[in-house]
Short mmCIF file of C-alpha atoms and ligand atoms in Angstrom, two decimals:
data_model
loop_
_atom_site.label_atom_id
_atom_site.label_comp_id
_atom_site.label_asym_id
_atom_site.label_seq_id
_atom_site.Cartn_x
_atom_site.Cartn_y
_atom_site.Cartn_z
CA UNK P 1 -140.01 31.57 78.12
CA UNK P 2 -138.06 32.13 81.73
CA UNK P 3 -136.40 29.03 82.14
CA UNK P 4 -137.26 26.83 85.79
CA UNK P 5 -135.22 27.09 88.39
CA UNK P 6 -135.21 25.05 91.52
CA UNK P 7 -136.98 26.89 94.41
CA UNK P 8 -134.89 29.34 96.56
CA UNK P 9 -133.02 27.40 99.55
CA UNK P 10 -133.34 24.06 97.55
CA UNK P 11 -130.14 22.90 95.48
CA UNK P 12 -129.71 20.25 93.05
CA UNK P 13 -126.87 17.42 94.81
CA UNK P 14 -124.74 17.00 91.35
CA UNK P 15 -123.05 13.40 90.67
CA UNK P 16 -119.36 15.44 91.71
CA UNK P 17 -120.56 15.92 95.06
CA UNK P 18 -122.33 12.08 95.73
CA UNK P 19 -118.99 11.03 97.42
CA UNK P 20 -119.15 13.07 100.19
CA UNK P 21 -122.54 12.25 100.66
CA UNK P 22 -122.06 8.37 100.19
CA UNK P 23 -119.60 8.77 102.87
CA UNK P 24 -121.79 10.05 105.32
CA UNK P 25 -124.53 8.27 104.74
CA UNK P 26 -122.22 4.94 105.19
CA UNK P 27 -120.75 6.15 107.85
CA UNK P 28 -124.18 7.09 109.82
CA UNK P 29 -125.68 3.66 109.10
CA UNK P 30 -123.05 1.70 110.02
CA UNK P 31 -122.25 3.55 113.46
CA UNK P 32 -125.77 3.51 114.06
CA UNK P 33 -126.41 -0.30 113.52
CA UNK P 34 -123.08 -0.79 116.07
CA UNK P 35 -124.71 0.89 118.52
CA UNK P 36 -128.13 -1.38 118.56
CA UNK P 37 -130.31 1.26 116.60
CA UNK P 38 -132.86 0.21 114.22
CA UNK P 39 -133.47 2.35 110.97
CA UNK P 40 -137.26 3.80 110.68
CA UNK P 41 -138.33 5.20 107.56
CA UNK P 42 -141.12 7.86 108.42
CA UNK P 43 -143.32 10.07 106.16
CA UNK P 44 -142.22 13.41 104.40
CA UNK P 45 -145.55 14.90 105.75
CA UNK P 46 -147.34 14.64 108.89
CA UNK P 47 -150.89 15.79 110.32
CA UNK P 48 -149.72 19.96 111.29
CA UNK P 49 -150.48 18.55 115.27
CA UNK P 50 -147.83 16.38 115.56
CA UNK P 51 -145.70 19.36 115.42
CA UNK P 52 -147.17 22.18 116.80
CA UNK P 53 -148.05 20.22 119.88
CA UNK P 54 -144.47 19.03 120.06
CA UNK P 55 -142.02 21.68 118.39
CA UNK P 56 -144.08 24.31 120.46
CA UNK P 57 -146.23 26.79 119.33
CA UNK P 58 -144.36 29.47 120.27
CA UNK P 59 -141.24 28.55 118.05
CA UNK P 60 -140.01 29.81 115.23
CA UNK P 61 -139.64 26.23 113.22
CA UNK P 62 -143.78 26.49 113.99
CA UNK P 63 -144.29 30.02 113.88
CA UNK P 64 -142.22 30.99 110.90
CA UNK P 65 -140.76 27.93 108.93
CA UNK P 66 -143.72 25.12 108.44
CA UNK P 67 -144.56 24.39 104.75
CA UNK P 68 -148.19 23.57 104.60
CA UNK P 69 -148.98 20.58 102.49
CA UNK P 70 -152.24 20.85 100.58
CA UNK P 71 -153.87 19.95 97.29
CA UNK P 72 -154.52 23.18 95.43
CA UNK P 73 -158.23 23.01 95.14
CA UNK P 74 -158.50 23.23 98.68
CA UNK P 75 -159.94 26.28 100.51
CA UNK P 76 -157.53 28.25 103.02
CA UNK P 77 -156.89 26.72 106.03
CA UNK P 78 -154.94 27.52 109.57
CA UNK P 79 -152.85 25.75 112.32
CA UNK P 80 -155.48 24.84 114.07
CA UNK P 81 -158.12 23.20 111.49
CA UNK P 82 -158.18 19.42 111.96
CA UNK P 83 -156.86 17.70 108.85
CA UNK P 84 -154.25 19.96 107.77
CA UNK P 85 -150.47 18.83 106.75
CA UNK P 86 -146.97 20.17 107.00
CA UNK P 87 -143.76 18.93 105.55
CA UNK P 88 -142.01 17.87 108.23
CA UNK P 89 -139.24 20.01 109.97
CA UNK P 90 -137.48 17.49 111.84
CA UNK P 91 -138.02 13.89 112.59
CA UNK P 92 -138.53 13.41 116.51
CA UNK P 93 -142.04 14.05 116.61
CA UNK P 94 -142.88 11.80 113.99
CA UNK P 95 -140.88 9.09 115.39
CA UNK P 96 -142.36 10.01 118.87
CA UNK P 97 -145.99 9.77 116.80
CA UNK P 98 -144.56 6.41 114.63
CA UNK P 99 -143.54 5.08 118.70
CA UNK P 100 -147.51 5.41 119.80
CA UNK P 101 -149.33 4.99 116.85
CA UNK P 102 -147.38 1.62 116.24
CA UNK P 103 -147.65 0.33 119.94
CA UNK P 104 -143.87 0.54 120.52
CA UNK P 105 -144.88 1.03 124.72
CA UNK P 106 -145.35 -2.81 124.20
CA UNK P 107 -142.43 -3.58 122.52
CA UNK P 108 -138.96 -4.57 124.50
CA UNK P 109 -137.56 -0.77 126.20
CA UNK P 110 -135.71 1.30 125.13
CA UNK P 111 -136.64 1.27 121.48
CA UNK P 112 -133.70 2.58 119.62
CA UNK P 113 -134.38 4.10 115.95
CA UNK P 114 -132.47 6.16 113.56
CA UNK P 115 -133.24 7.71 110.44
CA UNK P 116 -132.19 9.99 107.74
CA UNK P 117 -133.84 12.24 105.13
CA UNK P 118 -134.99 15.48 103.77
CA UNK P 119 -136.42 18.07 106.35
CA UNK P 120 -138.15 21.42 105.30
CA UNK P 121 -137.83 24.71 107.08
CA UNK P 122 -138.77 28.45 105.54
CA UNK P 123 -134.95 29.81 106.79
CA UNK P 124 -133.36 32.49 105.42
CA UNK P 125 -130.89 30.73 102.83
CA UNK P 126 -127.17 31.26 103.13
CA UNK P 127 -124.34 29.07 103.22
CA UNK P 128 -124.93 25.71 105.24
CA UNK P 129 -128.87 26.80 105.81
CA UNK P 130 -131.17 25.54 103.21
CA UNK P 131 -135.36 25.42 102.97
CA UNK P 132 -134.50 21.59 102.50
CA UNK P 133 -131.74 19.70 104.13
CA UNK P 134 -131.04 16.13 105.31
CA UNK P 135 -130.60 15.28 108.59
CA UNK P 136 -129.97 11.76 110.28
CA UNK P 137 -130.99 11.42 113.84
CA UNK P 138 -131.00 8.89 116.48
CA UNK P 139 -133.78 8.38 118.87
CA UNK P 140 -133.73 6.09 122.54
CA UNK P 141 -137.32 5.79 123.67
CA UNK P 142 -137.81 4.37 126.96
CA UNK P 143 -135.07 5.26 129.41
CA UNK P 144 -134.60 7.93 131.62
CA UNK P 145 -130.79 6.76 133.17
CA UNK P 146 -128.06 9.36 132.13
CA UNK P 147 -126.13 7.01 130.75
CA UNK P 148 -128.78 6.76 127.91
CA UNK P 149 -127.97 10.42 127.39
CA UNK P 150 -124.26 9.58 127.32
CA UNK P 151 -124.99 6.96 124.68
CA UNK P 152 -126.52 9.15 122.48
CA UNK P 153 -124.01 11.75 122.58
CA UNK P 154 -121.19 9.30 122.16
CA UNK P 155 -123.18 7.92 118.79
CA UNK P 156 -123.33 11.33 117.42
CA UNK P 157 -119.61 11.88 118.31
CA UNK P 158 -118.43 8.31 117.13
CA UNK P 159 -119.83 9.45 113.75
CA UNK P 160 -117.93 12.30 113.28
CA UNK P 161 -114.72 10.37 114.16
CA UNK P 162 -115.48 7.89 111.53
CA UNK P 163 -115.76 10.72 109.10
CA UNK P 164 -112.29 12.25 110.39
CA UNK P 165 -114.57 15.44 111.68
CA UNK P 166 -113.84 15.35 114.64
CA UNK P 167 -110.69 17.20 115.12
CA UNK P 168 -111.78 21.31 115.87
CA UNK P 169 -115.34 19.51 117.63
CA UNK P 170 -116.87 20.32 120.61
CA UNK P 171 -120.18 19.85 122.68
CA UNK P 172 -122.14 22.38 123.57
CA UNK P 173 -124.32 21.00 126.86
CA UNK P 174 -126.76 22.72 129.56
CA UNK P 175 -129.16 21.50 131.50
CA UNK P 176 -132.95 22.95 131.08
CA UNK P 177 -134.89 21.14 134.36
CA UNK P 178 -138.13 19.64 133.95
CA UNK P 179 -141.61 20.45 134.82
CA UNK P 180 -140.73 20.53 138.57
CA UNK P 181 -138.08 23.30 137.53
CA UNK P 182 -139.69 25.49 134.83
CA UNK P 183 -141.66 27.45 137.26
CA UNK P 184 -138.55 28.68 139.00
CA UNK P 185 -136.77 29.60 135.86
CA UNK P 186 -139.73 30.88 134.47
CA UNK P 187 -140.18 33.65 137.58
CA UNK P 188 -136.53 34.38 137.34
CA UNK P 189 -135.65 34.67 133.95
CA UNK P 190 -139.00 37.36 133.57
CA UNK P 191 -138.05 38.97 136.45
CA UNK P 192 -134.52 39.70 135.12
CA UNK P 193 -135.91 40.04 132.00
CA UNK P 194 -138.68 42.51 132.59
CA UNK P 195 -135.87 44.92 134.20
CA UNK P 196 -134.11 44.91 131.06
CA UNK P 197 -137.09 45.57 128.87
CA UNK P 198 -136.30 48.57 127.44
CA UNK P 199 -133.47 47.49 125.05
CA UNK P 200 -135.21 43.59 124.02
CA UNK P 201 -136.37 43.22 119.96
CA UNK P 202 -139.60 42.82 119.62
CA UNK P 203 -139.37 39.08 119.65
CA UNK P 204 -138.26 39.14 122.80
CA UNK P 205 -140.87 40.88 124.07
CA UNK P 206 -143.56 38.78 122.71
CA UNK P 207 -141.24 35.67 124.38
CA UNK P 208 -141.24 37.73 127.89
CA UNK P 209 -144.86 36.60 127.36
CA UNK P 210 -145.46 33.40 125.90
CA UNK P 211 -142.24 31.54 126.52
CA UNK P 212 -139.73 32.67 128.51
CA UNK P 213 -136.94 29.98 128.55
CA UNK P 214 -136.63 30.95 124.36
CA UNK P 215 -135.36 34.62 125.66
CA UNK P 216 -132.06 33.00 126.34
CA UNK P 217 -132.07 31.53 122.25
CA UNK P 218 -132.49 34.71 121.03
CA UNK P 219 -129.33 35.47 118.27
CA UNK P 220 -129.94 39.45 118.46
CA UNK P 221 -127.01 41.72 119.57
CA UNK P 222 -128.76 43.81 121.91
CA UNK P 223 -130.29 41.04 123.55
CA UNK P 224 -127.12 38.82 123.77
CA UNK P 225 -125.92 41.52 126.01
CA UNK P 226 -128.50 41.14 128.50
CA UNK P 227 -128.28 37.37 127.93
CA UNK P 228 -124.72 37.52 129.55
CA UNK P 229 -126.12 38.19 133.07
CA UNK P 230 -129.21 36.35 133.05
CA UNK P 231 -129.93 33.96 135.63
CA UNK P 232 -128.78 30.36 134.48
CA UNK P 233 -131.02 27.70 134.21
CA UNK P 234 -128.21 25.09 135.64
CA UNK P 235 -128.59 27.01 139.21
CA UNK P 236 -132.55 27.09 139.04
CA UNK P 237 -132.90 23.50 138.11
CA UNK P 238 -133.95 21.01 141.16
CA UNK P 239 -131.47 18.64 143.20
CA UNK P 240 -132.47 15.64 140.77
CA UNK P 241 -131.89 17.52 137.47
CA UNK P 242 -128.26 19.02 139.11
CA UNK P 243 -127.69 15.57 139.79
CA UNK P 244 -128.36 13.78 136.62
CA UNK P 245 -126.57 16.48 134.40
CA UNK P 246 -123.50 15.76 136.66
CA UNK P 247 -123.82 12.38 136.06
CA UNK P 248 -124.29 13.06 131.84
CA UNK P 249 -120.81 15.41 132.50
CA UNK P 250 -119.11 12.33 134.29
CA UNK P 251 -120.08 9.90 131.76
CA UNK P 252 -118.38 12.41 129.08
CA UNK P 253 -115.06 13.18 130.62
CA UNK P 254 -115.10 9.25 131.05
CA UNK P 255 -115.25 9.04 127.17
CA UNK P 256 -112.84 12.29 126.65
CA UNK P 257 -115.74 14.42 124.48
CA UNK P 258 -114.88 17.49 124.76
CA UNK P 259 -117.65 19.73 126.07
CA UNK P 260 -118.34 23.58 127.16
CA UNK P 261 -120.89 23.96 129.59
CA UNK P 262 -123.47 26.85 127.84
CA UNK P 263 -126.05 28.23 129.89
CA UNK P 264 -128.17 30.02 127.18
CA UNK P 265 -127.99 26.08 125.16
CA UNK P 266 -132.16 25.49 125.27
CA UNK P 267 -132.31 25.18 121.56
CA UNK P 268 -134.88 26.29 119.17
CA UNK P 269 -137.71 23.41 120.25
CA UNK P 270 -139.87 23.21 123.24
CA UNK P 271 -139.84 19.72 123.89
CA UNK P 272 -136.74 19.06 125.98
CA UNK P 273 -135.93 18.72 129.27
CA UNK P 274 -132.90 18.49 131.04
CA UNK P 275 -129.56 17.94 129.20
CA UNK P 276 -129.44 19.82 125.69
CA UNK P 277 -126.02 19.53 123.57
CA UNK P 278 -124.95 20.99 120.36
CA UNK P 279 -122.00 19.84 118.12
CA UNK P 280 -120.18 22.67 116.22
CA UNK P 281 -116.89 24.02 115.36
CA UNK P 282 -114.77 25.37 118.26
CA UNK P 283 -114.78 28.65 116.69
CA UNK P 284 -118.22 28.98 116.12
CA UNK P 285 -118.64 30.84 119.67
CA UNK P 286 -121.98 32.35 118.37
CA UNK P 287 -123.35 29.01 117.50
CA UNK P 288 -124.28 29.94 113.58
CA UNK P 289 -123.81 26.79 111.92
CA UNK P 290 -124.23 24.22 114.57
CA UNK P 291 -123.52 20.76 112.72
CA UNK P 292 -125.84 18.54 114.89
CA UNK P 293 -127.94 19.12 118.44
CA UNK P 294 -130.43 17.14 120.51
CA UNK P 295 -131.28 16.24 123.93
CA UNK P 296 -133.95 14.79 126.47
CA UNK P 297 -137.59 14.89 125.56
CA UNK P 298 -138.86 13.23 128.86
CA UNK P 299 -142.39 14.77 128.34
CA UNK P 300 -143.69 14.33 124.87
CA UNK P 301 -144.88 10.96 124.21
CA UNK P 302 -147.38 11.79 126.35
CA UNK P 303 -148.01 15.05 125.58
CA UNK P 304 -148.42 13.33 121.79
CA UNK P 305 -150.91 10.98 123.81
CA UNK P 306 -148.89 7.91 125.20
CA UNK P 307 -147.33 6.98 127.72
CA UNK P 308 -145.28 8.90 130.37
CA UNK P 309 -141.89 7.73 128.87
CA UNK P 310 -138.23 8.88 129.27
CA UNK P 311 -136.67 9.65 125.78
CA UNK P 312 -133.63 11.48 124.54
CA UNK P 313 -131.94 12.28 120.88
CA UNK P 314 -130.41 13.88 118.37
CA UNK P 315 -130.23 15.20 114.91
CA UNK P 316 -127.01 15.89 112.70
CA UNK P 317 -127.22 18.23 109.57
CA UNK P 318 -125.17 16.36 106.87
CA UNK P 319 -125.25 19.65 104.24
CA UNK P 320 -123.37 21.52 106.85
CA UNK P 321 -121.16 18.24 107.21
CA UNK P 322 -120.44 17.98 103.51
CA UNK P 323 -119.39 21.29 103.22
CA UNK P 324 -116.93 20.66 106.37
CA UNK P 325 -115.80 17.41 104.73
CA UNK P 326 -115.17 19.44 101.25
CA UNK P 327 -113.51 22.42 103.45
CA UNK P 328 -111.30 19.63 105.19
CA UNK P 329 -109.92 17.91 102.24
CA UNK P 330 -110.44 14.64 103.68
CA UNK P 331 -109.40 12.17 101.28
CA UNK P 332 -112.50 9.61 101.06
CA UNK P 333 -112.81 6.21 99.84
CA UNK P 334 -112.11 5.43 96.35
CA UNK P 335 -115.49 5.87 95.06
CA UNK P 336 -113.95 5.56 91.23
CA UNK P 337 -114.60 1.88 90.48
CA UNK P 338 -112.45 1.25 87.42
CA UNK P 339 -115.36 0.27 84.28
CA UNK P 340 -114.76 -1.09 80.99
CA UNK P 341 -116.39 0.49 77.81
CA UNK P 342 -118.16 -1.14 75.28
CA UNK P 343 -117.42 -0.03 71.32
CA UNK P 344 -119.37 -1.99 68.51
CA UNK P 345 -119.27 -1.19 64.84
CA UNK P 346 -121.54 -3.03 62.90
CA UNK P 347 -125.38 -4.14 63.67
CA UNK P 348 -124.29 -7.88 64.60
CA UNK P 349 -121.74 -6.23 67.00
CA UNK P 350 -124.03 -4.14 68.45
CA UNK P 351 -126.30 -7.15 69.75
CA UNK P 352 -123.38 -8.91 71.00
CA UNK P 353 -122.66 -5.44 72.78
CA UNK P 354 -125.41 -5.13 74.39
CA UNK P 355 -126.10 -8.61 75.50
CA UNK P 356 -122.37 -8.32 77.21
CA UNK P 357 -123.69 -5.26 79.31
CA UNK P 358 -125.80 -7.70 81.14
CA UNK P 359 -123.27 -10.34 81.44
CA UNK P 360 -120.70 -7.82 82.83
CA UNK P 361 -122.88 -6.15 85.19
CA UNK P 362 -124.45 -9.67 86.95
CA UNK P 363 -120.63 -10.21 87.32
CA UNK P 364 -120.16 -7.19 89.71
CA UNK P 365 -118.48 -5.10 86.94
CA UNK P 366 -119.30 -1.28 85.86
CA UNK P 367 -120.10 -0.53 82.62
CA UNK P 368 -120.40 1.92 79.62
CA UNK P 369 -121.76 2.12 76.39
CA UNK P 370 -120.12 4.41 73.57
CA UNK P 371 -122.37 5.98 71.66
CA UNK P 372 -123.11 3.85 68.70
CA UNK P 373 -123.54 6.31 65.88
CA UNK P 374 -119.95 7.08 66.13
CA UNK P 375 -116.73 5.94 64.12
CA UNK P 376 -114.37 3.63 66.44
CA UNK P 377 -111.99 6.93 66.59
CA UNK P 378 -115.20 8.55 68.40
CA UNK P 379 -116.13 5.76 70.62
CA UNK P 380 -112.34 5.37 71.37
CA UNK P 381 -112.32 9.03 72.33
CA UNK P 382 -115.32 8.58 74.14
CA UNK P 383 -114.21 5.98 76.35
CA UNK P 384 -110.79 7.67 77.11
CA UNK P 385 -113.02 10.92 78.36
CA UNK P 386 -115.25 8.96 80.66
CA UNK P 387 -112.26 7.38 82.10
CA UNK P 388 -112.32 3.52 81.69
CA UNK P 389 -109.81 0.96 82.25
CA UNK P 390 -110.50 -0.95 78.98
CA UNK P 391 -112.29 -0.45 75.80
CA UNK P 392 -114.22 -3.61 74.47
CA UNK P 393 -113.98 -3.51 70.58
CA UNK P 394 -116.51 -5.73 69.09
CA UNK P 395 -116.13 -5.17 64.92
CA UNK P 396 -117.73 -7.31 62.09
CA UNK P 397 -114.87 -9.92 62.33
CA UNK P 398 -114.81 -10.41 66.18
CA UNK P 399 -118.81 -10.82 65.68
CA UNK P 400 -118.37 -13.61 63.64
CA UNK P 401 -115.70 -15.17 65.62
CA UNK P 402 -117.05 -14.46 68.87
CA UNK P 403 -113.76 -13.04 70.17
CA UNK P 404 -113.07 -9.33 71.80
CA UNK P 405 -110.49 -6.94 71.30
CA UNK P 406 -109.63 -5.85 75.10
CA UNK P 407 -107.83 -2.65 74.93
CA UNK P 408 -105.89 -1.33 77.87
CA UNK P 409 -106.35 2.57 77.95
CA UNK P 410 -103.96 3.65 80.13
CA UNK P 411 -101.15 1.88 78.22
CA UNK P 412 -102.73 1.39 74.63
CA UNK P 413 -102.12 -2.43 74.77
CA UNK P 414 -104.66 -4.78 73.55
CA UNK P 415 -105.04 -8.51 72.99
CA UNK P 416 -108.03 -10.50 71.68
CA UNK P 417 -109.56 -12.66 73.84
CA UNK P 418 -112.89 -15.39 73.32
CA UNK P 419 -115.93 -14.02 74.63
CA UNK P 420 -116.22 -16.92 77.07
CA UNK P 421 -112.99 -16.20 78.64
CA UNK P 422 -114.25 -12.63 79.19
CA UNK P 423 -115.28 -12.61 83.25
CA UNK P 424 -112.78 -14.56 84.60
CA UNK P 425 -110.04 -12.11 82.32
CA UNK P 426 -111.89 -9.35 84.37
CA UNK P 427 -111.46 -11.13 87.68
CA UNK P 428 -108.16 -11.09 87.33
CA UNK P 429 -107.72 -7.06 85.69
CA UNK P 430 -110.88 -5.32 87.65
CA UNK P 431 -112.24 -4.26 91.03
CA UNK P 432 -115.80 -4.96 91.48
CA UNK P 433 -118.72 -2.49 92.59
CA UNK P 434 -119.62 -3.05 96.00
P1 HAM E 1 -132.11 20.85 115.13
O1 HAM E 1 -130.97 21.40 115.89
O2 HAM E 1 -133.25 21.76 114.85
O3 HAM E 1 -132.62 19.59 115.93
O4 HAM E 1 -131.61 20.27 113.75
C1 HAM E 1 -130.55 19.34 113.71
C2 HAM E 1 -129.45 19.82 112.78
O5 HAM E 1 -129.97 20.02 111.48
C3 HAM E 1 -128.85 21.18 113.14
O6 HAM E 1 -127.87 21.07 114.14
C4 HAM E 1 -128.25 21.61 111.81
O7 HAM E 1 -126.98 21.01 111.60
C5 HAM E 1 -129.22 21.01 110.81
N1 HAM E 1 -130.12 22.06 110.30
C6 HAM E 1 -131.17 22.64 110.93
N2 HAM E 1 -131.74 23.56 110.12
C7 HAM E 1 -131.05 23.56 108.97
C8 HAM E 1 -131.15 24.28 107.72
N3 HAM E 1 -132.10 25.17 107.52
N4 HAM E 1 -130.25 24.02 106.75
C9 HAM E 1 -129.27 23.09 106.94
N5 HAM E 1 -129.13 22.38 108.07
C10 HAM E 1 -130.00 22.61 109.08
C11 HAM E 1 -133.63 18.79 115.53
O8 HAM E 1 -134.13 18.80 114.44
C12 HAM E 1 -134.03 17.77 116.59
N6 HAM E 1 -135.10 16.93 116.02
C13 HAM E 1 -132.85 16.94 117.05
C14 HAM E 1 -133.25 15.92 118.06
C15 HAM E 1 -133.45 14.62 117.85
N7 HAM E 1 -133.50 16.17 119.34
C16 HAM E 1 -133.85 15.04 119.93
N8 HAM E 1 -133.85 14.09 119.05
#
C-alpha cells in the first residue's frame, strides 16, 4: 500500500522547529496588544463572495489559487453560484465581512484587530511559498488620516525589531490613487501599454483588458522591461493622494524606517488604494519572497456592503520569517525548561508515580514518565536521552516509606528526600513553565 503523504505545498511543523514559531507568535501578540489592537479569530472558510468581490476577480489569488470548499456529494459548482465556499486566502476580507456583519460601524472608530492563522493559496511550491501558510495581520478600520497608515507600518516594523529581523529590512511603498485617480492611470498605463503590445505574455494581454493597474505586477522578463518606462502611478495620482503619501513618507523618515519608493508596488489584490508597502530583504530587488505587505483599502467595506469607511493593513508571512530567523542564527529564548523524570519499579511505585505527575505539574513543573516496562538501567537511560535535570526513583522501599530518591543527572548525585518535602525541594532546584 503507497504510504500518505501530506499534500504538495503543505508541510508538517516538527516539535524542532516550534521555537521559532513560539517566538513569533509571542512576539506578534504582544506588539500587537501594545499598540491597542484587539485579536479576532475568524473562520478558515468563507462564502466564495467575500473574496472575489474583494480580492478582485481579475487576480490571480481568485483566478488561479482559491480552494473550493465543498462536501463531496455535491454537484459541480462555479464562482458565481450563490452558496459556494473557499478556504480563505488571506484575512482582510473576512475581517472587513466580520466588521459589517457584526455591526462594528457602531462600535467606538477606528476598530483595531489582528489575527493570525493558516491561509490557503494554489502557488507553485518552492522555498518560502507554500499552498498553506500562516500569516498574522493587523487591520485599522475607521480612519482615513495618514498617520493611521504610519501606525500600521510602524506595528509591522516594531515586530520585526522584536524578533532581531530587522537588520537587512526595508519598505517597499507607492502610492496607487483612488477612484478619482484610476481613470487617469487607467488611460495612460493602456496607452503606453498598447504601444508595447507586441512583446507582453499573454497575461498581460488579457490585463491590457480587464485590469490594467496589475500590468505593472507582472514578474515576467519581457514585460519587466517595458515596466521600466511605464508611466508611474505616483505622477497620475490627484493633488490629495500626492499629498497624503507625502505625509505617510514624512511620518516614516520621522520614525527612521527605511523605505524605497517603487512605482510598479500595486500588489497582487485589487482592493487598495493609495499607499501600498512591502517588507523584504534589501537584496530581494525582484521582490520574490516579500516577508509581509499591506496597505489602504479605503473602498471595500462598502463595496462588501457597509459603510463608506477609511481602512488600511497588513499581513506578515511568518514561514518566510522562520526560515529568516533559522538563516539568521538568532539565538531565541530558552525554550528548554529543565523537567524531572519519573522512574518506578514496582506496582505500588508506579501509583505513587503517577499520582506525583499531577502534583508536579499543578506546581508549574515539566514532567516525564520513563517507560515502565523497563529495568531502572533503562529508565535511567531513558531519562538521560530526553534530557532531564533529575530522575525521581520511586522503588519498593521508598513506596513504603514514602520517601524519593532525587538524582541529579548532570552530576550523578542523589539524596533521598520525603515526598512532602518534594515541591518546595523543586522551588529551590527548578525553573518553572511559563
Ligand atoms: P499578501 O502580500 O498577499 O497580503 O500576503 C501577506 C504575506 O503573506 C506576504 O507578504 C508573504 O510573506 C506571505 N505569503 C503570501 N503567499 C504566501 C505563500 N504562498 N507561501 C508563504 N507565504 C506567503 C495579504 O494577504 C493582505 N491581506 C495583507 C493586508 C492586510 N493588506 C491589508 N491588510
Amino acid at each position: 500500500m503507497d504510504s500518505l503523504q501530506s499534500p504538495r505545498g503543505t508541510r508538517d511543523i516538527l516539535p524542532e522547529d516550534q521555537q521559532y514559531w513560539n517566538f513569533i507568535r509571542q512576539a506578534v501578540a504582544k506588539k500587537a496588544t501594545y499598540f491597542g489592537f484587539d485579536r479576532i479569530d475568524l473562520p478558515m472558510f468563507e462564502n466564495v463572495k467575500t473574496f472575489t468581490r474583494s480580492i478582485g476577480s481579475g487576480t490571480d489569488i481568485v483566478e488561479k489559487e482559491l480552494y473550493e470548499v465543498k462536501r463531496f456529494s455535491e454537484k459541480q459548482s462555479s464562482l458565481e453560484s450563490k452558496n459556494n465556499f473557499a478556504l480563505r486566502p488571506e484575512g482582510t476580507a473576512g475581517v472587513v465581512r466580520a466588521y459589517i456583519q457584526n455591526g462594528m460601524q457602531y462600535w467606538t472608530q477606528p476598530i483595531k484587530l489582528w489575527y493570525l492563522g493558516s491561509m490557503f493559496r494554489y502557488d507553485r511550491p518552492q522555498k518560502g511559498r507554500y499552498r498553506e501558510f500562516q500569516s498574522m495581520g493587523a487591520e485599522l478600520i475607521g480612519d482615513e488620516s495618514p498617520a493611521s497608515d504610519a501606525q500600521i507600518i510602524l506595528l509591522a516594523w516594531e515586530v520585526f525589531v522584536e524578533l532581531g529581523l530587522d537588520n537587512n529590512l526595508i519598505v517597499d511603498i507607492n502610492t496607487i490613487g483612488d477612484d478619482n485617480c484610476r481613470p487617469k492611470i487607467r488611460k495612460a498605463l493602456v496607452s503606453y501599454y498598447e504601444n508595447n503590445y507586441q512583446d507582453l505574455c499573454q497575461d498581460c494581454l488579457n490585463r491590457l483588458k480587464s485590469n490594467p493597474l496589475r500590468l505593472l505586477d507582472c514578474k515576467n522578463e519581457s514585460c519587466n522591461k517595458i515596466k521600466k518606462n511605464a508611466p508611474q502611478t505616483f505622477d497620475l495620482v490627484d493633488e490629495n493622494c500626492k499629498k497624503n503619501f507625502k505625509e505617510v513618507l514624512e511620518y516614516l523618515d520621522e520614525l527612521n524606517i527605511p523605505y524605497d519608493l517603487n512605482p510598479s508596488l500595486v500588489r497582487g489584490l485589487d482592493y487598495y488604494t493609495r499607499t501600498t508597502f512591502e517588507f523584504r530583504q534589501k537584496e530581494d530587488t525582484e521582490r520574490q519572497s516579500a516577508l509581509g505587505g499591506g496597505g489602504r483599502y479605503d473602498g471595500l467595506v462598502e463595496l462588501l456592503g457597509g459603510q463608506p469607511t477609511p481602512a488600511v493593513g497588513f499581513g506578515l508571512g511568518l514561514d518566510r520569517m522562520v526560515e529568516l530567523l533559522k538563516k539568521s542564527r538568532i539565538s531565541l529564548p530558552n525554550e528548554n525548561i529543565s523537567q524531572v523524570c519519573l522512574i518506578s519499579l514496582g506496582e505500588r511505585a508506579k501509583l505513587i508515580a503517577v499520582s506525583l505527575i499531577q502534583e508536579i505539574t499543578r506546581a508549574g513543573f515539566k514532567v516525564t514518565f520513563a517507560p515502565q516496562k523497563d529495568s531502572l538501567k533503562a529508565q535511567l537511560r531513558f531519562a538521560n536521552k530526553v534530557n532531564s535535570a533529575f530522575a525521581l526513583i520511586i522503588g519498593q522501599k521508598e513506596a513504603l516509606d514514602n520517601t524519593i530518591i532525587v538524582k541529579n543527572l548532570d552530576d550523578s548525585s542523589q539524596e533521598i528526600i520525603s515526598r512532602n518535602k518534594l515541591i518546595s525541594y523543586f522551588n529551590k532546584k527548578l525553573s518553572r513553565v511559563n
